[in-house]
Amino acid sequence: MENLLIQTKDIVKSFFGVTVLSGIDFELRKGEVHALMGENGAGKSTLAKIISGVYQADSGDVLVEGEKHKFRNTRESTAAGIALVSQEFSLLPDFSVAENLFLMDNSYYKNNTFINKKAMVRDTRELLKLFDMQDYIDPYTNVSSLSVAQCQVVEILKAISKKAKVIILDEPTASLTQKEIDLLFDLVRKLKAEGVGFIMVSHKINEIFEICDRCTVLRDGKMAMNAANISDITQNEMIQAMVGREVNNLYGSNDHEKDFDSETPMLEVTGLCDAVGYVTDASIKVRKGEIVGLSGLVGSGRTEFVRAIFGVDGRSAGTVSVNGKVLPAKNIIASMNSGIGFVPEDRKVGGLLQELTILVNSAIATNVIEKGAFTSRDKEFSKCADMVGKMAIKVNNVDNAVKSLSGGNQQKILLAKWLMLNPELLIIDEPTRGVDIGAKADIYAILRELAASGMAVLMVSSEMPEIIGLCDTVYVMREGRIRARLTGDDIDDEKIGYYSTIG
Amino acid sequence: MKKFFALLMAALMVLSLAGCAKAPAEEAPVADAPVEEAAVAEPLKVAYLCPSLDVTFWRYCRYGVENQLKTVLGEANVEVVTYDSKNDANTQLNNAQDAITKQFDYIVISPTDSAACVSVLGVAEEAGVPVVICDIGSDSGTWAGMVGTDNYGGAYEVGEYVAGLVEGDISYTQVTLPMARINGQKRKAGFDDAMAAAGNNTLVDFKQMENVDRSDGYNYGSDLLTAYPDAQVVFVHSDDPALGTLAAAEEVNSGVIISCFDINMEVVEAVKAGKITAVGAQQPVLMGRTCSDMVIALEKGEAFEAEVYLPTLLVTSENIEEVYDTLIATAMTEE
Amino acid sequence: MKVEQKLEHNVLKRTLIGYKTEFTMLLLFAVFFIAMSFASEYFLTQQNILNILSQISANSMLAIGMTFVIITGGIDLSVGGILGLSGMVGSMVLMKTQNIPLSVAIIFLVSIFIGLINGLLIGYMKMPAFIVTMSTCEICRSLDYVISNANTARGFPEAYQLVGKGKIGGVLPVYVILIVVLFGVGIFILSRTKFGRYTYAIGSNAYAAELSGINVKLQTMLVYVYSGFMCAFGAWIMTSRLMACDTTYGNGNEMDAIAAAVIGGVSMSGGKGTLWGTFIGIVLVGCLRNALNLLGMDPYWQGTALGVVIIMAVLAERLTTTAKRA
């Protein structure tokens, strides 16, 4: 075929004797968006990095427009028209957008020395206009003050400005709001029409179905689904290819039938305002056995709200009471003692002690609550082993650093750390971010089981299906206020979307 | 592969250490040693504990100690090693312990201070190693020999000479060593006494240095020159600080007569140029030699005077040409 | 979804994994030690081994506290200054009163007090440890001169020698007992107590530690207090060993303490390392200095040798650990 941009033939790659990719035949056509899917550790990022020259394949060929290439680094792949837009941006935070786009381009320098900023800004404007983004990004702004979505757009524009023919998007929507995702996808569609090929590495199945043309699935470093047309497959088929087993109904059954309104609330928050001003006059109730969702756009104050409830940040007004007892503000230990567990939104930032062992990570919250000055390895080990078994955590040795685990298993350890305290209320912020589909299903099952056994769950999530599939009650936040409380059949995409944007 | 590399590095590390250690041994000209009864016997092992090799004065002492032993006994018959205390009493004691472990026959020490010297004398006495003290002295403890400088006499000589240069009543200042140090007290007293003996002369002020370096001399010197522009004479307790004071005086075109204690090559040039008028030069090389003489006498079982205070050499702009050769030989050689 | 898994619970394997860095350093140390035993006939004698322990005794106290501090991701540049000042205050009291218990108590009070100031500023005021401890070090050095007027404190009662020179039963020196006991206590605290665990947690991720309910401010402060407390032992040993105290004591000792910890595999970015490693580090540094003296190395070259060894030790450790990272 003449219009193949990228073709890989029988790629094999191993690290330190462990084969992570074998027999990979991948292809990308002109003007298509090709999804590259797989669970964490399936090898999709490695493949993307081989195509973009970060890694080199042990054997096999990478063909760009029919020509064999052996990229030794990203500079060589960039020259061949391949750009990698990953979550770790390669932008310089303290330089302006225009500078980031053209800094390495010698034509913007007078006598090779002095920067011609005017020309840079002019050309940046033109580029933005091309995609109707002149109002979205100002060429003079420093990259450090851009949002994640804006950075992503700048990265893509940078690739375009370097005449990229292939753009690899690695988890492009992980931290974007729906509006930003739409904007990004518009840009992708426009470029696609001009013949640019996209490889999209993502976990989010609904997005894949929205934007992609074909889909390749990797599992354990091997091909599990080879360039299938999206229109020919179902979501379940795709999930099955990824996990290698059948996953029936990710979220379990949610008939929204149980009525909690008559029961006395376990957690009651009234008129809460946080100290900084992200949250205004927010009130919610959570009852035993109820899973309550907190929905809204990123930045709507959801995370700040649950932080203020748990006592991480201070409050300027309002009360939080658990089982009728009022909690002091900004006192994490009091919250823990009254039976609240708190799984924060980003396990790398606020969740786990990455260098420390799995055992220590699972035990640390228990240490804080239990009396006594000493730690007991035997007790901790049996508790940890118990949790590992219960939650199906893939662990070889609890004395390995927690960072050696995959994302899904890390998330489970983080969950286990709090479940060891037998909390009455579990606050969980983005329960499945960066978690592969198999672990996702496990975590959903765990949360349902916990709720069934009488635990109250308060869950913050950006993933609509998660909220709809799991929650008995949903509060929707916008600009720091609670805009709606939805129960039963009222919980659907449309209403949540409505209240989180305008309603 | 990397593990192998790491082990290779470790091996290299050890080898390089061993290599460094072997180097001094090779220097000993074994082949040259005459096959006499002296060469058959074990060489005499002497350790010199030097307070700081950064300071020229102590390097001169080191030269005196090492050269005298080698000259008198012959290079093949003596092994002399210098340890640097780096101005730290703890390091000094560590070095002393190591020297004793290495079974040196004698220790010559220039202590970091007289109080910390006691602990060195203690470990040496326990091990039965005789100690000769070179300068500064020890608060207590037993030693075999002690060589010092007559600080009082030297400063007196300088004072006497300077007083003779000025007519009428003299007001003068001093930039002194820390007054906690005995040599500082003695230098100050010697100069003051000489001045008092020469007439109605007054010490208008003095400043104690902390680091005893050129910048101390410059800072305190310029302070004194500013505060007392009429003082005719300044006496600085050490050589480098004196150069600092000289720089301060040149900056304000002061006609003050600068005199000092101790000498180095730069001071010699300044004396030749008439910028520094008089110096009481200690004779560190001679001190080192005297210590070594004591060690040799101990070894041979000869009698010697156990406590010696060497005079200073008065060096002035007038006599510098005459005393130059002596000065170099007794106070300023390290090669 | 319940899956029965078999978790490994093998003590030997666990030890090998958990202490990989320490074993690497121990191996290096063993190589060095054996090589030295052949290179110098004096090295492997009872007296020399005791000498080495005596020489590292004061610094090893500082290194214990330093290890705790570095594990939290901080640094304590003031340990030398604290040793100098508390030693001087204690020595001057001892010189005037000849009262040993009083002087020792004062050494501890002064050290803990300065540690407390470090801890308050770093833990509660959130100031950078580097700047705070650098400043308190300067203050200590200066006060050292102020209170002593640059005089040497001397004339201590004979009995004060106990810690630095005394031997239990005429054989076992007190400083050896102190080294063993205090390292033992430190190892126990780090591995078996909540205090130790929180120390690691803060160094690994202070924010995550806080969200787990740990009182990060208090814990940080206590670690600096502990470091100050260990400085008191250092000052006690040092003044007792030298039976005098002048203003230079403790000058630059913080660097030896840091070097020991780093050689032993304590990570400057926090969260990683053990006192076993620090112990190997301090003994290695001590043996090296001693070895250079015994081999009669030119004093001018000794710093170079020491620096090269530190770099090589850390490099070797780095290479053996990165080889495993996939």
PDB file of N, CA, C and O in Angstrom, chain A residues 16 307 312 332-333 336 348-350 353 355-356 367-368 370-375 377 380-381 389-390 392-393 395 399 417, chain C residues 1 3 5 7-9 14 17 188 191-194 197-198 200-201 204-205 207-208 210-214 271 323 325-326:
ATOM      1  N   PHE A  16      17.027  -6.254  29.986  1.00  0.00           N
ATOM      2  CA  PHE A  16      17.672  -7.102  30.988  1.00  0.00           C
ATOM      3  C   PHE A  16      17.128  -8.521  30.955  1.00  0.00           C
ATOM      4  O   PHE A  16      16.736  -9.089  31.965  1.00  0.00           O
ATOM      5  N   ARG A 307     -10.909  17.201  50.404  1.00  0.00           N
ATOM      6  CA  ARG A 307      -9.739  17.485  51.262  1.00  0.00           C
ATOM      7  C   ARG A 307     -10.158  18.230  52.519  1.00  0.00           C
ATOM      8  O   ARG A 307      -9.665  17.959  53.617  1.00  0.00           O
ATOM      9  N   VAL A 312      -7.461  17.920  55.497  1.00  0.00           N
ATOM     10  CA  VAL A 312      -6.132  18.237  54.958  1.00  0.00           C
ATOM     11  C   VAL A 312      -5.966  19.759  54.911  1.00  0.00           C
ATOM     12  O   VAL A 312      -4.971  20.306  55.340  1.00  0.00           O
ATOM     13  N   ILE A 332      -6.217  15.775  60.497  1.00  0.00           N
ATOM     14  CA  ILE A 332      -6.319  14.504  59.787  1.00  0.00           C
ATOM     15  C   ILE A 332      -6.493  13.343  60.764  1.00  0.00           C
ATOM     16  O   ILE A 332      -7.301  12.446  60.548  1.00  0.00           O
ATOM     17  N   ILE A 333      -5.739  13.406  61.864  1.00  0.00           N
ATOM     18  CA  ILE A 333      -5.775  12.278  62.794  1.00  0.00           C
ATOM     19  C   ILE A 333      -7.172  12.126  63.410  1.00  0.00           C
ATOM     20  O   ILE A 333      -7.673  11.017  63.562  1.00  0.00           O
ATOM     21  N   MET A 336      -9.269  10.418  60.921  1.00  0.00           N
ATOM     22  CA  MET A 336      -8.955   8.993  60.851  1.00  0.00           C
ATOM     23  C   MET A 336      -9.556   8.262  62.040  1.00  0.00           C
ATOM     24  O   MET A 336     -10.122   7.177  61.901  1.00  0.00           O
ATOM     25  N   LYS A 348       1.081   9.020  43.108  1.00  0.00           N
ATOM     26  CA  LYS A 348       2.504   9.366  43.114  1.00  0.00           C
ATOM     27  C   LYS A 348       2.761  10.584  43.976  1.00  0.00           C
ATOM     28  O   LYS A 348       3.784  10.702  44.636  1.00  0.00           O
ATOM     29  N   VAL A 349       1.821  11.525  43.958  1.00  0.00           N
ATOM     30  CA  VAL A 349       2.025  12.780  44.685  1.00  0.00           C
ATOM     31  C   VAL A 349       1.654  12.647  46.155  1.00  0.00           C
ATOM     32  O   VAL A 349       2.431  12.977  47.041  1.00  0.00           O
ATOM     33  N   GLY A 350       0.461  12.149  46.401  1.00  0.00           N
ATOM     34  CA  GLY A 350       0.008  12.163  47.783  1.00  0.00           C
ATOM     35  C   GLY A 350      -0.329  10.810  48.360  1.00  0.00           C
ATOM     36  O   GLY A 350      -0.713  10.701  49.513  1.00  0.00           O
ATOM     37  N   LEU A 353       4.409   6.003  49.317  1.00  0.00           N
ATOM     38  CA  LEU A 353       5.817   6.320  49.587  1.00  0.00           C
ATOM     39  C   LEU A 353       6.606   5.455  48.616  1.00  0.00           C
ATOM     40  O   LEU A 353       6.897   4.301  48.892  1.00  0.00           O
ATOM     41  N   GLU A 355       9.578   4.870  47.311  1.00  0.00           N
ATOM     42  CA  GLU A 355      10.807   4.090  47.496  1.00  0.00           C
ATOM     43  C   GLU A 355      10.645   3.031  48.578  1.00  0.00           C
ATOM     44  O   GLU A 355      11.451   2.118  48.673  1.00  0.00           O
ATOM     45  N   LEU A 356       9.634   3.192  49.410  1.00  0.00           N
ATOM     46  CA  LEU A 356       9.518   2.274  50.541  1.00  0.00           C
ATOM     47  C   LEU A 356       8.785   0.991  50.116  1.00  0.00           C
ATOM     48  O   LEU A 356       8.169   0.921  49.063  1.00  0.00           O
ATOM     49  N   ASN A 367      -0.192   2.313  61.512  1.00  0.00           N
ATOM     50  CA  ASN A 367       0.806   2.731  62.502  1.00  0.00           C
ATOM     51  C   ASN A 367       0.382   3.998  63.208  1.00  0.00           C
ATOM     52  O   ASN A 367       0.537   4.156  64.415  1.00  0.00           O
ATOM     53  N   VAL A 368      -0.159   4.931  62.415  1.00  0.00           N
ATOM     54  CA  VAL A 368      -0.511   6.232  62.976  1.00  0.00           C
ATOM     55  C   VAL A 368      -1.626   6.086  63.997  1.00  0.00           C
ATOM     56  O   VAL A 368      -1.623   6.727  65.045  1.00  0.00           O
ATOM     57  N   GLU A 370      -2.754   3.150  65.583  1.00  0.00           N
ATOM     58  CA  GLU A 370      -2.540   2.239  66.705  1.00  0.00           C
ATOM     59  C   GLU A 370      -1.669   2.859  67.781  1.00  0.00           C
ATOM     60  O   GLU A 370      -0.810   3.677  67.494  1.00  0.00           O
ATOM     61  N   LYS A 371      -1.899   2.440  69.004  1.00  0.00           N
ATOM     62  CA  LYS A 371      -1.078   2.933  70.106  1.00  0.00           C
ATOM     63  C   LYS A 371       0.276   2.214  70.119  1.00  0.00           C
ATOM     64  O   LYS A 371       0.441   1.181  69.482  1.00  0.00           O
ATOM     65  N   GLY A 372       1.198   2.756  70.881  1.00  0.00           N
ATOM     66  CA  GLY A 372       2.482   2.087  71.029  1.00  0.00           C
ATOM     67  C   GLY A 372       3.545   2.686  70.136  1.00  0.00           C
ATOM     68  O   GLY A 372       3.240   3.328  69.135  1.00  0.00           O
ATOM     69  N   ALA A 373       4.791   2.497  70.533  1.00  0.00           N
ATOM     70  CA  ALA A 373       5.903   3.126  69.821  1.00  0.00           C
ATOM     71  C   ALA A 373       6.561   2.191  68.814  1.00  0.00           C
ATOM     72  O   ALA A 373       7.328   2.614  67.985  1.00  0.00           O
ATOM     73  N   PHE A 374       6.231   0.887  68.895  1.00  0.00           N
ATOM     74  CA  PHE A 374       6.969  -0.058  68.077  1.00  0.00           C
ATOM     75  C   PHE A 374       6.136  -0.594  66.922  1.00  0.00           C
ATOM     76  O   PHE A 374       4.911  -0.534  66.940  1.00  0.00           O
ATOM     77  N   THR A 375       6.813  -1.108  65.926  1.00  0.00           N
ATOM     78  CA  THR A 375       6.123  -1.732  64.812  1.00  0.00           C
ATOM     79  C   THR A 375       6.363  -3.237  64.897  1.00  0.00           C
ATOM     80  O   THR A 375       7.409  -3.665  65.363  1.00  0.00           O
ATOM     81  N   ARG A 377       6.578  -6.523  62.627  1.00  0.00           N
ATOM     82  CA  ARG A 377       6.617  -7.028  61.270  1.00  0.00           C
ATOM     83  C   ARG A 377       5.641  -8.188  61.061  1.00  0.00           C
ATOM     84  O   ARG A 377       4.942  -8.253  60.063  1.00  0.00           O
ATOM     85  N   GLU A 380       2.108  -6.947  60.792  1.00  0.00           N
ATOM     86  CA  GLU A 380       1.922  -6.218  59.550  1.00  0.00           C
ATOM     87  C   GLU A 380       1.916  -7.166  58.362  1.00  0.00           C
ATOM     88  O   GLU A 380       1.122  -7.013  57.441  1.00  0.00           O
ATOM     89  N   PHE A 381       2.794  -8.151  58.432  1.00  0.00           N
ATOM     90  CA  PHE A 381       2.894  -9.079  57.309  1.00  0.00           C
ATOM     91  C   PHE A 381       1.593  -9.857  57.140  1.00  0.00           C
ATOM     92  O   PHE A 381       1.081  -9.994  56.031  1.00  0.00           O
ATOM     93  N   GLY A 389      -4.301 -11.114  49.287  1.00  0.00           N
ATOM     94  CA  GLY A 389      -5.134 -12.209  48.845  1.00  0.00           C
ATOM     95  C   GLY A 389      -6.542 -11.747  48.505  1.00  0.00           C
ATOM     96  O   GLY A 389      -7.071 -12.025  47.440  1.00  0.00           O
ATOM     97  N   LYS A 390      -7.125 -10.982  49.426  1.00  0.00           N
ATOM     98  CA  LYS A 390      -8.499 -10.521  49.251  1.00  0.00           C
ATOM     99  C   LYS A 390      -8.670  -9.688  47.994  1.00  0.00           C
ATOM    100  O   LYS A 390      -9.679  -9.778  47.310  1.00  0.00           O
ATOM    101  N   ALA A 392      -6.686  -9.516  45.363  1.00  0.00           N
ATOM    102  CA  ALA A 392      -6.026 -10.053  44.167  1.00  0.00           C
ATOM    103  C   ALA A 392      -4.932  -9.115  43.674  1.00  0.00           C
ATOM    104  O   ALA A 392      -4.886  -8.727  42.518  1.00  0.00           O
ATOM    105  N   ILE A 393      -4.055  -8.698  44.606  1.00  0.00           N
ATOM    106  CA  ILE A 393      -2.958  -7.811  44.228  1.00  0.00           C
ATOM    107  C   ILE A 393      -1.788  -8.678  43.769  1.00  0.00           C
ATOM    108  O   ILE A 393      -1.419  -9.638  44.445  1.00  0.00           O
ATOM    109  N   VAL A 395       1.579  -9.454  43.767  1.00  0.00           N
ATOM    110  CA  VAL A 395       2.766  -9.098  44.539  1.00  0.00           C
ATOM    111  C   VAL A 395       3.610 -10.353  44.702  1.00  0.00           C
ATOM    112  O   VAL A 395       3.092 -11.398  45.081  1.00  0.00           O
ATOM    113  N   ASP A 399       8.505  -7.037  50.390  1.00  0.00           N
ATOM    114  CA  ASP A 399       9.653  -6.203  50.730  1.00  0.00           C
ATOM    115  C   ASP A 399      10.236  -5.498  49.519  1.00  0.00           C
ATOM    116  O   ASP A 399      11.270  -4.825  49.612  1.00  0.00           O
ATOM    117  N   LYS A 417      -4.164   0.014  52.256  1.00  0.00           N
ATOM    118  CA  LYS A 417      -3.632   0.759  53.393  1.00  0.00           C
ATOM    119  C   LYS A 417      -4.772   1.359  54.224  1.00  0.00           C
ATOM    120  O   LYS A 417      -4.722   1.350  55.451  1.00  0.00           O
TER     121      LYS A 417
ATOM    122  N   MET C   1     -13.027 -13.390  42.679  1.00  0.00           N
ATOM    123  CA  MET C   1     -11.837 -12.556  42.549  1.00  0.00           C
ATOM    124  C   MET C   1     -10.816 -12.860  43.632  1.00  0.00           C
ATOM    125  O   MET C   1      -9.709 -12.363  43.619  1.00  0.00           O
ATOM    126  N   VAL C   3      -7.984 -14.507  45.134  1.00  0.00           N
ATOM    127  CA  VAL C   3      -6.929 -15.358  44.601  1.00  0.00           C
ATOM    128  C   VAL C   3      -5.964 -15.681  45.733  1.00  0.00           C
ATOM    129  O   VAL C   3      -5.429 -14.781  46.369  1.00  0.00           O
ATOM    130  N   GLN C   5      -2.609 -16.309  47.091  1.00  0.00           N
ATOM    131  CA  GLN C   5      -1.242 -16.124  46.618  1.00  0.00           C
ATOM    132  C   GLN C   5      -0.262 -16.549  47.689  1.00  0.00           C
ATOM    133  O   GLN C   5      -0.517 -16.393  48.871  1.00  0.00           O
ATOM    134  N   LEU C   7       2.996 -15.654  49.393  1.00  0.00           N
ATOM    135  CA  LEU C   7       3.974 -14.582  49.528  1.00  0.00           C
ATOM    136  C   LEU C   7       5.259 -15.129  50.108  1.00  0.00           C
ATOM    137  O   LEU C   7       5.235 -15.965  51.011  1.00  0.00           O
ATOM    138  N   GLU C   8       6.345 -14.654  49.569  1.00  0.00           N
ATOM    139  CA  GLU C   8       7.625 -15.126  50.097  1.00  0.00           C
ATOM    140  C   GLU C   8       7.879 -14.510  51.464  1.00  0.00           C
ATOM    141  O   GLU C   8       7.656 -13.333  51.677  1.00  0.00           O
ATOM    142  N   HIS C   9       8.314 -15.317  52.364  1.00  0.00           N
ATOM    143  CA  HIS C   9       8.560 -14.822  53.709  1.00  0.00           C
ATOM    144  C   HIS C   9       9.918 -15.363  54.162  1.00  0.00           C
ATOM    145  O   HIS C   9      10.068 -15.922  55.230  1.00  0.00           O
ATOM    146  N   ARG C  14      14.981 -11.678  52.041  1.00  0.00           N
ATOM    147  CA  ARG C  14      14.517 -10.343  52.401  1.00  0.00           C
ATOM    148  C   ARG C  14      15.706  -9.458  52.770  1.00  0.00           C
ATOM    149  O   ARG C  14      15.814  -8.310  52.355  1.00  0.00           O
ATOM    150  N   ILE C  17      17.720  -8.485  49.694  1.00  0.00           N
ATOM    151  CA  ILE C  17      17.087  -7.446  48.879  1.00  0.00           C
ATOM    152  C   ILE C  17      17.156  -6.101  49.596  1.00  0.00           C
ATOM    153  O   ILE C  17      17.598  -5.100  49.056  1.00  0.00           O
ATOM    154  N   PHE C 188      17.722   0.049  65.900  1.00  0.00           N
ATOM    155  CA  PHE C 188      16.443  -0.401  66.434  1.00  0.00           C
ATOM    156  C   PHE C 188      15.355   0.641  66.160  1.00  0.00           C
ATOM    157  O   PHE C 188      14.269   0.319  65.682  1.00  0.00           O
ATOM    158  N   SER C 191      14.376   0.682  62.420  1.00  0.00           N
ATOM    159  CA  SER C 191      13.736  -0.466  61.795  1.00  0.00           C
ATOM    160  C   SER C 191      12.543  -1.004  62.580  1.00  0.00           C
ATOM    161  O   SER C 191      11.695  -1.672  62.016  1.00  0.00           O
ATOM    162  N   ARG C 192      12.463  -0.696  63.850  1.00  0.00           N
ATOM    163  CA  ARG C 192      11.419  -1.353  64.628  1.00  0.00           C
ATOM    164  C   ARG C 192      10.430  -0.399  65.278  1.00  0.00           C
ATOM    165  O   ARG C 192       9.539  -0.836  65.986  1.00  0.00           O
ATOM    166  N   THR C 193      10.618   0.901  65.125  1.00  0.00           N
ATOM    167  CA  THR C 193       9.691   1.795  65.810  1.00  0.00           C
ATOM    168  C   THR C 193       8.966   2.686  64.814  1.00  0.00           C
ATOM    169  O   THR C 193       9.387   2.850  63.678  1.00  0.00           O
ATOM    170  N   LYS C 194       7.873   3.255  65.293  1.00  0.00           N
ATOM    171  CA  LYS C 194       7.117   4.179  64.455  1.00  0.00           C
ATOM    172  C   LYS C 194       7.953   5.424  64.154  1.00  0.00           C
ATOM    173  O   LYS C 194       7.882   5.970  63.064  1.00  0.00           O
ATOM    174  N   ARG C 197       9.972   4.598  61.236  1.00  0.00           N
ATOM    175  CA  ARG C 197       9.164   4.458  60.029  1.00  0.00           C
ATOM    176  C   ARG C 197       8.713   5.826  59.527  1.00  0.00           C
ATOM    177  O   ARG C 197       8.743   6.089  58.332  1.00  0.00           O
ATOM    178  N   TYR C 198       8.307   6.702  60.421  1.00  0.00           N
ATOM    179  CA  TYR C 198       7.866   8.037  59.993  1.00  0.00           C
ATOM    180  C   TYR C 198       9.035   8.817  59.394  1.00  0.00           C
ATOM    181  O   TYR C 198       8.862   9.625  58.485  1.00  0.00           O
ATOM    182  N   TYR C 200      11.459   7.587  57.606  1.00  0.00           N
ATOM    183  CA  TYR C 200      11.541   7.163  56.201  1.00  0.00           C
ATOM    184  C   TYR C 200      10.393   7.755  55.388  1.00  0.00           C
ATOM    185  O   TYR C 200      10.575   8.204  54.261  1.00  0.00           O
ATOM    186  N   ALA C 201       9.181   7.718  55.992  1.00  0.00           N
ATOM    187  CA  ALA C 201       7.996   8.163  55.251  1.00  0.00           C
ATOM    188  C   ALA C 201       8.144   9.615  54.817  1.00  0.00           C
ATOM    189  O   ALA C 201       7.863   9.974  53.678  1.00  0.00           O
ATOM    190  N   SER C 204      10.584   9.908  51.993  1.00  0.00           N
ATOM    191  CA  SER C 204      10.105   9.351  50.741  1.00  0.00           C
ATOM    192  C   SER C 204       9.099  10.280  50.089  1.00  0.00           C
ATOM    193  O   SER C 204       9.173  10.549  48.891  1.00  0.00           O
ATOM    194  N   ASN C 205       8.162  10.804  50.875  1.00  0.00           N
ATOM    195  CA  ASN C 205       7.148  11.690  50.321  1.00  0.00           C
ATOM    196  C   ASN C 205       6.419  12.349  51.484  1.00  0.00           C
ATOM    197  O   ASN C 205       5.502  11.780  52.063  1.00  0.00           O
ATOM    198  N   TYR C 207       4.392  14.771  51.680  1.00  0.00           N
ATOM    199  CA  TYR C 207       2.973  15.079  51.497  1.00  0.00           C
ATOM    200  C   TYR C 207       2.127  13.826  51.700  1.00  0.00           C
ATOM    201  O   TYR C 207       1.105  13.855  52.398  1.00  0.00           O
ATOM    202  N   ALA C 208       2.587  12.708  51.123  1.00  0.00           N
ATOM    203  CA  ALA C 208       1.858  11.460  51.302  1.00  0.00           C
ATOM    204  C   ALA C 208       1.874  11.049  52.772  1.00  0.00           C
ATOM    205  O   ALA C 208       0.891  10.521  53.295  1.00  0.00           O
ATOM    206  N   GLU C 210       1.894  13.063  55.274  1.00  0.00           N
ATOM    207  CA  GLU C 210       0.931  13.912  55.961  1.00  0.00           C
ATOM    208  C   GLU C 210      -0.489  13.393  55.731  1.00  0.00           C
ATOM    209  O   GLU C 210      -1.292  13.318  56.667  1.00  0.00           O
ATOM    210  N   LEU C 211      -0.780  13.009  54.492  1.00  0.00           N
ATOM    211  CA  LEU C 211      -2.116  12.505  54.186  1.00  0.00           C
ATOM    212  C   LEU C 211      -2.380  11.167  54.858  1.00  0.00           C
ATOM    213  O   LEU C 211      -3.512  10.730  54.967  1.00  0.00           O
ATOM    214  N   SER C 212      -1.313  10.482  55.298  1.00  0.00           N
ATOM    215  CA  SER C 212      -1.494   9.228  56.022  1.00  0.00           C
ATOM    216  C   SER C 212      -1.698   9.473  57.509  1.00  0.00           C
ATOM    217  O   SER C 212      -1.811   8.537  58.280  1.00  0.00           O
ATOM    218  N   GLY C 213      -1.696  10.742  57.897  1.00  0.00           N
ATOM    219  CA  GLY C 213      -1.949  11.069  59.283  1.00  0.00           C
ATOM    220  C   GLY C 213      -0.706  11.320  60.112  1.00  0.00           C
ATOM    221  O   GLY C 213      -0.791  11.553  61.315  1.00  0.00           O
ATOM    222  N   ILE C 214       0.460  11.274  59.484  1.00  0.00           N
ATOM    223  CA  ILE C 214       1.686  11.508  60.239  1.00  0.00           C
ATOM    224  C   ILE C 214       1.849  13.004  60.508  1.00  0.00           C
ATOM    225  O   ILE C 214       1.615  13.830  59.621  1.00  0.00           O
ATOM    226  N   GLY C 271      14.522   9.026  52.244  1.00  0.00           N
ATOM    227  CA  GLY C 271      13.705   7.827  52.150  1.00  0.00           C
ATOM    228  C   GLY C 271      14.466   6.530  52.020  1.00  0.00           C
ATOM    229  O   GLY C 271      13.872   5.461  52.001  1.00  0.00           O
ATOM    230  N   ALA C 323      22.013  -1.366  37.567  1.00  0.00           N
ATOM    231  CA  ALA C 323      22.024  -2.550  36.718  1.00  0.00           C
ATOM    232  C   ALA C 323      20.735  -3.349  36.885  1.00  0.00           C
ATOM    233  O   ALA C 323      20.298  -4.030  35.988  1.00  0.00           O
ATOM    234  N   ARG C 325      17.768  -2.017  37.586  1.00  0.00           N
ATOM    235  CA  ARG C 325      16.559  -1.276  37.229  1.00  0.00           C
ATOM    236  C   ARG C 325      16.140  -1.579  35.800  1.00  0.00           C
ATOM    237  O   ARG C 325      16.904  -1.371  34.876  1.00  0.00           O
ATOM    238  N   ALA C 326      14.929  -2.042  35.611  1.00  0.00           N
ATOM    239  CA  ALA C 326      14.480  -2.368  34.253  1.00  0.00           C
ATOM    240  C   ALA C 326      13.491  -1.328  33.758  1.00  0.00           C
ATOM    241  O   ALA C 326      12.877  -0.646  34.528  1.00  0.00           O
TER     242      ALA C 326
END
